[in-house]
Amino acid sequence: MKYSYLLAFIFVSLILYSCAKQSTPMGGPRDEDPPVVLEMYPKDQSLNQKPEEITILFDEYIKLENPNRNIIITPKLDKDELIITALKDMVKIELNQELEDSTTYVFNFQKSIQDLSEGNPTENLKLVFSTGNSIDSLSFEGKVNNYFPTRTFTYENVIVGLYESNDTTDVFTAQPYYLSQTDSLGNFVINNIKAGEYRAYAWNDDNNSLKAEYKSEDYDFILDTLSINENLTGAVFNLSKADQTVINLTRSSTSGTNYDIIFNKDPLDIEMSNEELGKTIFYTTGDKRIKLYSETPRVDSLRFDLEIQDSLSFRIDTTIYAKFEESQRRPENLTFTVNSGKSFYQDLGIELTFNKPISKINYDSLYISYDTASVIPITPAMVSLTDSLKRDKVEINLSLPDSLVTDILTINGTDSTFQDIEGQFNESVLAANYRKLKRETLADSITGGIANGKGPYIMHLLDSKGQISREKYIEEGNKFSFTLLEPGTYKIRVIEDLNGNNRWDPSNYLEKRHAEKVYFFLNPETQSQDIIIKAGWTTEGIIINASPNTGIQ
């Protein structure tokens, strides 16, 4: 009897649980309709409103998707004070702050409100109301480009913001007064702007802080203050990274038998003067430091005059006195990396990068092998140092005739082939392969010109992985050519090197200087950057149009 009561109790409990559990009904067509607004408070386009909270009623149960990121509010409100909740078929926003007088507020909900069952987002849902007698109606629109887009970059994360001209904050310190996100193509529009003077910025807001991180996020700015007294169109921003930190010397000290000079960021240009530099003293760079090496310990300190410049052209002129003392610390092992896996036609270029300056090379154990038994000895004439003051990068160059019938060549070096300034030998053996191409497998050339640009130009031919396959520097004129290319898909990138220093220079916000322009070939018919070439092809007449400058066009 007790057993029967127990079964009945379990049966009833299951029925009640099934009835109480909220779930999507089974069967029937899938709901593809977004939630529909039934009522708003305050009403859209209403005047003289200063609500303490906003409510929106829908025709079905809804949920919120990352509202702090997806709901864009202009002019700016303190989002930390907002409380945004979804309860059944209603969204409620508790403002918890005073609204400005005679101001038009826009709540752009984008895709933050979705139906509960299928996640269909509301479409083009905005709430516009004014605390005064009229709705502000001016707009600011344009397009955002990115000079060096990564594979993970998406324009939907880009913010365009306006700051009032008398605002003491900027894009690095506070969120803007007006803002908008760009669409998937980089287009943007900010609506319902009050007439006035503004400063304009764009940035890739990866961390959803509504301000730019000056060390890690791409950004750009329009130099001139904008007078928005009518609709303003044709704005262009060109995003790029630029660490705005001013370079500083943080400390310098002995490290074993060596001497470290440490900065708060990596130096770009280094000029040091000492009569022993390049003779018995050498240096390496990396990890925000210059490391000095001496062949022998020194009793007295040595004076080094330094002129350091970072990527933004900020400079340090200073003097340090370096000590090279005896030390019981075991020297760091000598290690290297090699540019293995490269393809070449006739001219083979091998690069070896060491963690310390090299003092000796044992050529008896350094050679190139092919066809299992054939070798090409490496001679001193084939070897050069990229920088004689650093001696940490070795280049090996040789030309191989077409008569050499082989596909794979291997550079070989035993352990103890290389010795560094501290007397350490390499413990790892060197074995790196390179692929020799046949002439008949190569495309003949890509040729063309640059339109509406300003030289000199740095040109990069990029492979399908975005790596630099070829580089050219065009000092005069606007014509270019790349010859004897491996078949594949390429892109062409152009950098306008206006100051002629053979590198791209980023923007300097403190000095109100834009980055040097970067743009790509774009096929006018397909709007694709890709150039596909095949063996024996000659691709002529490539025209690369310069992109517009940052500003109002």
mmCIF file of N, CA and C in Angstrom, residues 194-261:
data_model
loop_
_atom_site.group_PDB
_atom_site.id
_atom_site.type_symbol
_atom_site.label_atom_id
_atom_site.label_comp_id
_atom_site.label_asym_id
_atom_site.label_seq_id
_atom_site.Cartn_x
_atom_site.Cartn_y
_atom_site.Cartn_z
ATOM 1 N N LYS A 194 23.382 68.261 -31.304
ATOM 2 C CA LYS A 194 23.110 69.676 -31.030
ATOM 3 C C LYS A 194 24.172 70.529 -31.733
ATOM 4 N N ALA A 195 23.782 71.629 -32.342
ATOM 5 C CA ALA A 195 24.719 72.510 -33.015
ATOM 6 C C ALA A 195 25.810 72.956 -32.049
ATOM 7 N N GLY A 196 27.067 72.925 -32.535
ATOM 8 C CA GLY A 196 28.165 73.328 -31.665
ATOM 9 C C GLY A 196 29.515 72.970 -32.251
ATOM 10 N N GLU A 197 30.557 73.135 -31.430
ATOM 11 C CA GLU A 197 31.942 72.861 -31.809
ATOM 12 C C GLU A 197 32.370 71.532 -31.168
ATOM 13 N N TYR A 198 32.997 70.668 -31.985
ATOM 14 C CA TYR A 198 33.341 69.327 -31.513
ATOM 15 C C TYR A 198 34.715 68.895 -32.021
ATOM 16 N N ARG A 199 35.312 67.970 -31.249
ATOM 17 C CA ARG A 199 36.508 67.251 -31.682
ATOM 18 C C ARG A 199 36.107 65.807 -31.985
ATOM 19 N N ALA A 200 36.650 65.246 -33.080
ATOM 20 C CA ALA A 200 36.187 63.945 -33.564
ATOM 21 C C ALA A 200 37.309 62.910 -33.522
ATOM 22 N N TYR A 201 36.951 61.686 -33.092
ATOM 23 C CA TYR A 201 37.894 60.578 -32.966
ATOM 24 C C TYR A 201 37.216 59.284 -33.448
ATOM 25 N N ALA A 202 38.044 58.320 -33.796
ATOM 26 C CA ALA A 202 37.563 56.955 -34.058
ATOM 27 C C ALA A 202 38.568 55.992 -33.447
ATOM 28 N N TRP A 203 38.089 54.855 -32.934
ATOM 29 C CA TRP A 203 38.998 53.873 -32.342
ATOM 30 C C TRP A 203 38.345 52.505 -32.320
ATOM 31 N N ASN A 204 39.182 51.487 -32.287
ATOM 32 C CA ASN A 204 38.725 50.104 -32.204
ATOM 33 C C ASN A 204 38.573 49.738 -30.730
ATOM 34 N N ASP A 205 37.329 49.740 -30.251
ATOM 35 C CA ASP A 205 37.050 49.602 -28.819
ATOM 36 C C ASP A 205 36.991 48.129 -28.435
ATOM 37 N N ASP A 206 38.137 47.471 -28.415
ATOM 38 C CA ASP A 206 38.190 46.038 -28.131
ATOM 39 C C ASP A 206 37.682 45.691 -26.742
ATOM 40 N N ASN A 207 37.977 46.534 -25.756
ATOM 41 C CA ASN A 207 37.638 46.180 -24.376
ATOM 42 C C ASN A 207 36.338 46.812 -23.895
ATOM 43 N N ASN A 208 35.587 47.446 -24.808
ATOM 44 C CA ASN A 208 34.270 47.999 -24.482
ATOM 45 C C ASN A 208 34.336 49.032 -23.355
ATOM 46 N N SER A 209 35.397 49.845 -23.354
ATOM 47 C CA SER A 209 35.530 50.878 -22.325
ATOM 48 C C SER A 209 34.980 52.222 -22.782
ATOM 49 N N LEU A 210 34.606 52.326 -24.058
ATOM 50 C CA LEU A 210 34.126 53.568 -24.665
ATOM 51 C C LEU A 210 35.179 54.673 -24.634
ATOM 52 N N LYS A 211 36.446 54.275 -24.551
ATOM 53 C CA LYS A 211 37.578 55.185 -24.747
ATOM 54 C C LYS A 211 38.737 54.357 -25.293
ATOM 55 N N ALA A 212 39.705 55.028 -25.879
ATOM 56 C CA ALA A 212 40.799 54.318 -26.546
ATOM 57 C C ALA A 212 41.926 54.002 -25.580
ATOM 58 N N GLU A 213 42.507 52.813 -25.730
ATOM 59 C CA GLU A 213 43.701 52.437 -24.982
ATOM 60 C C GLU A 213 44.908 52.802 -25.834
ATOM 61 N N TYR A 214 45.693 53.783 -25.385
ATOM 62 C CA TYR A 214 46.726 54.359 -26.252
ATOM 63 C C TYR A 214 47.885 53.406 -26.524
ATOM 64 N N LYS A 215 47.973 52.297 -25.792
ATOM 65 C CA LYS A 215 49.039 51.344 -26.057
ATOM 66 C C LYS A 215 48.609 50.190 -26.948
ATOM 67 N N SER A 216 47.320 49.904 -26.989
ATOM 68 C CA SER A 216 46.915 48.634 -27.597
ATOM 69 C C SER A 216 45.810 48.732 -28.644
ATOM 70 N N GLU A 217 45.093 49.842 -28.744
ATOM 71 C CA GLU A 217 43.954 49.914 -29.657
ATOM 72 C C GLU A 217 44.220 50.890 -30.802
ATOM 73 N N ASP A 218 43.784 50.490 -32.009
ATOM 74 C CA ASP A 218 43.898 51.362 -33.177
ATOM 75 C C ASP A 218 43.010 52.585 -32.992
ATOM 76 N N TYR A 219 43.479 53.747 -33.444
ATOM 77 C CA TYR A 219 42.670 54.960 -33.313
ATOM 78 C C TYR A 219 43.100 55.979 -34.366
ATOM 79 N N ASP A 220 42.303 57.030 -34.494
ATOM 80 C CA ASP A 220 42.646 58.165 -35.358
ATOM 81 C C ASP A 220 41.860 59.379 -34.878
ATOM 82 N N PHE A 221 42.240 60.557 -35.362
ATOM 83 C CA PHE A 221 41.603 61.791 -34.922
ATOM 84 C C PHE A 221 41.641 62.809 -36.047
ATOM 85 N N ILE A 222 40.630 63.667 -36.086
ATOM 86 C CA ILE A 222 40.612 64.785 -37.029
ATOM 87 C C ILE A 222 41.267 65.975 -36.339
ATOM 88 N N LEU A 223 42.228 66.593 -37.014
ATOM 89 C CA LEU A 223 43.021 67.652 -36.398
ATOM 90 C C LEU A 223 42.188 68.874 -36.037
ATOM 91 N N ASP A 224 41.343 69.312 -36.956
ATOM 92 C CA ASP A 224 40.620 70.563 -36.767
ATOM 93 C C ASP A 224 39.363 70.362 -35.926
ATOM 94 N N THR A 225 39.012 71.409 -35.160
ATOM 95 C CA THR A 225 37.719 71.422 -34.469
ATOM 96 C C THR A 225 36.607 71.543 -35.513
ATOM 97 N N LEU A 226 35.559 70.739 -35.349
ATOM 98 C CA LEU A 226 34.458 70.714 -36.305
ATOM 99 C C LEU A 226 33.330 71.622 -35.828
ATOM 100 N N SER A 227 32.879 72.504 -36.715
ATOM 101 C CA SER A 227 31.691 73.316 -36.446
ATOM 102 C C SER A 227 30.505 72.614 -37.082
ATOM 103 N N ILE A 228 29.663 72.007 -36.251
ATOM 104 C CA ILE A 228 28.500 71.287 -36.758
ATOM 105 C C ILE A 228 27.279 72.182 -36.574
ATOM 106 N N ASN A 229 26.991 72.939 -37.613
ATOM 107 C CA ASN A 229 25.809 73.802 -37.642
ATOM 108 C C ASN A 229 24.835 73.359 -38.721
ATOM 109 N N GLU A 230 25.278 72.362 -39.499
ATOM 110 C CA GLU A 230 24.444 71.704 -40.493
ATOM 111 C C GLU A 230 24.959 70.277 -40.627
ATOM 112 N N ASN A 231 24.233 69.446 -41.326
ATOM 113 C CA ASN A 231 24.657 68.058 -41.473
ATOM 114 C C ASN A 231 26.051 67.995 -42.093
ATOM 115 N N LEU A 232 26.934 67.211 -41.487
ATOM 116 C CA LEU A 232 28.330 67.136 -41.922
ATOM 117 C C LEU A 232 28.593 65.730 -42.451
ATOM 118 N N THR A 233 29.002 65.639 -43.714
ATOM 119 C CA THR A 233 29.255 64.341 -44.354
ATOM 120 C C THR A 233 30.690 64.283 -44.857
ATOM 121 N N GLY A 234 31.097 63.086 -45.297
ATOM 122 C CA GLY A 234 32.410 62.917 -45.923
ATOM 123 C C GLY A 234 33.570 62.842 -44.965
ATOM 124 N N ALA A 235 33.327 62.515 -43.699
ATOM 125 C CA ALA A 235 34.432 62.374 -42.748
ATOM 126 C C ALA A 235 35.172 61.057 -42.995
ATOM 127 N N VAL A 236 36.482 61.075 -42.866
ATOM 128 C CA VAL A 236 37.307 59.885 -43.049
ATOM 129 C C VAL A 236 38.254 59.752 -41.868
ATOM 130 N N PHE A 237 38.319 58.536 -41.306
ATOM 131 C CA PHE A 237 39.292 58.190 -40.280
ATOM 132 C C PHE A 237 40.123 57.016 -40.784
ATOM 133 N N ASN A 238 41.417 57.009 -40.453
ATOM 134 C CA ASN A 238 42.317 55.926 -40.830
ATOM 135 C C ASN A 238 42.978 55.386 -39.568
ATOM 136 N N LEU A 239 42.527 54.216 -39.122
ATOM 137 C CA LEU A 239 42.975 53.661 -37.847
ATOM 138 C C LEU A 239 44.379 53.062 -37.943
ATOM 139 N N SER A 240 45.140 53.212 -36.872
ATOM 140 C CA SER A 240 46.419 52.523 -36.715
ATOM 141 C C SER A 240 46.830 52.602 -35.256
ATOM 142 N N LYS A 241 47.769 51.740 -34.855
ATOM 143 C CA LYS A 241 48.257 51.740 -33.479
ATOM 144 C C LYS A 241 49.425 52.715 -33.337
ATOM 145 N N ALA A 242 49.525 53.307 -32.162
ATOM 146 C CA ALA A 242 50.661 54.179 -31.841
ATOM 147 C C ALA A 242 50.722 54.342 -30.329
ATOM 148 N N ASP A 243 51.707 53.727 -29.714
ATOM 149 C CA ASP A 243 51.875 53.851 -28.269
ATOM 150 C C ASP A 243 52.307 55.280 -27.950
ATOM 151 N N GLN A 244 51.423 56.027 -27.284
ATOM 152 C CA GLN A 244 51.676 57.447 -27.028
ATOM 153 C C GLN A 244 52.570 57.699 -25.808
ATOM 154 N N THR A 245 53.062 56.637 -25.190
ATOM 155 C CA THR A 245 53.959 56.816 -24.047
ATOM 156 C C THR A 245 55.253 57.483 -24.498
ATOM 157 N N VAL A 246 55.674 58.503 -23.781
ATOM 158 C CA VAL A 246 56.955 59.158 -24.058
ATOM 159 C C VAL A 246 58.073 58.281 -23.505
ATOM 160 N N ILE A 247 59.058 57.979 -24.329
ATOM 161 C CA ILE A 247 60.122 57.067 -23.897
ATOM 162 C C ILE A 247 60.959 57.695 -22.784
ATOM 163 N N ASN A 248 61.288 56.860 -21.788
ATOM 164 C CA ASN A 248 62.115 57.291 -20.658
ATOM 165 C C ASN A 248 63.114 56.197 -20.310
ATOM 166 N N LEU A 249 64.270 56.609 -19.819
ATOM 167 C CA LEU A 249 65.243 55.677 -19.266
ATOM 168 C C LEU A 249 64.834 55.366 -17.828
ATOM 169 N N THR A 250 64.510 54.099 -17.554
ATOM 170 C CA THR A 250 64.039 53.740 -16.216
ATOM 171 C C THR A 250 65.181 53.364 -15.273
ATOM 172 N N ARG A 251 66.189 52.656 -15.771
ATOM 173 C CA ARG A 251 67.343 52.338 -14.924
ATOM 174 C C ARG A 251 68.446 51.744 -15.794
ATOM 175 N N SER A 252 69.638 51.721 -15.258
ATOM 176 C CA SER A 252 70.762 51.031 -15.898
ATOM 177 C C SER A 252 71.595 50.389 -14.803
ATOM 178 N N SER A 253 72.079 49.157 -15.059
ATOM 179 C CA SER A 253 72.788 48.434 -14.003
ATOM 180 C C SER A 253 73.587 47.283 -14.584
ATOM 181 N N THR A 254 74.534 46.805 -13.792
ATOM 182 C CA THR A 254 75.332 45.639 -14.169
ATOM 183 C C THR A 254 74.458 44.389 -14.128
ATOM 184 N N SER A 255 74.672 43.497 -15.089
ATOM 185 C CA SER A 255 73.967 42.219 -15.145
ATOM 186 C C SER A 255 74.991 41.138 -15.470
ATOM 187 N N GLY A 256 75.511 40.469 -14.443
ATOM 188 C CA GLY A 256 76.606 39.530 -14.654
ATOM 189 C C GLY A 256 77.839 40.291 -15.112
ATOM 190 N N THR A 257 78.427 39.858 -16.215
ATOM 191 C CA THR A 257 79.565 40.581 -16.792
ATOM 192 C C THR A 257 79.115 41.658 -17.770
ATOM 193 N N ASN A 258 77.814 41.779 -17.972
ATOM 194 C CA ASN A 258 77.266 42.702 -18.967
ATOM 195 C C ASN A 258 76.637 43.916 -18.289
ATOM 196 N N TYR A 259 76.052 44.796 -19.111
ATOM 197 C CA TYR A 259 75.449 46.005 -18.562
ATOM 198 C C TYR A 259 74.136 46.265 -19.283
ATOM 199 N N ASP A 260 73.044 46.470 -18.494
ATOM 200 C CA ASP A 260 71.706 46.684 -19.042
ATOM 201 C C ASP A 260 71.312 48.148 -18.938
ATOM 202 N N ILE A 261 70.724 48.658 -20.036
ATOM 203 C CA ILE A 261 70.104 49.979 -20.055
ATOM 204 C C ILE A 261 68.633 49.750 -20.366
#
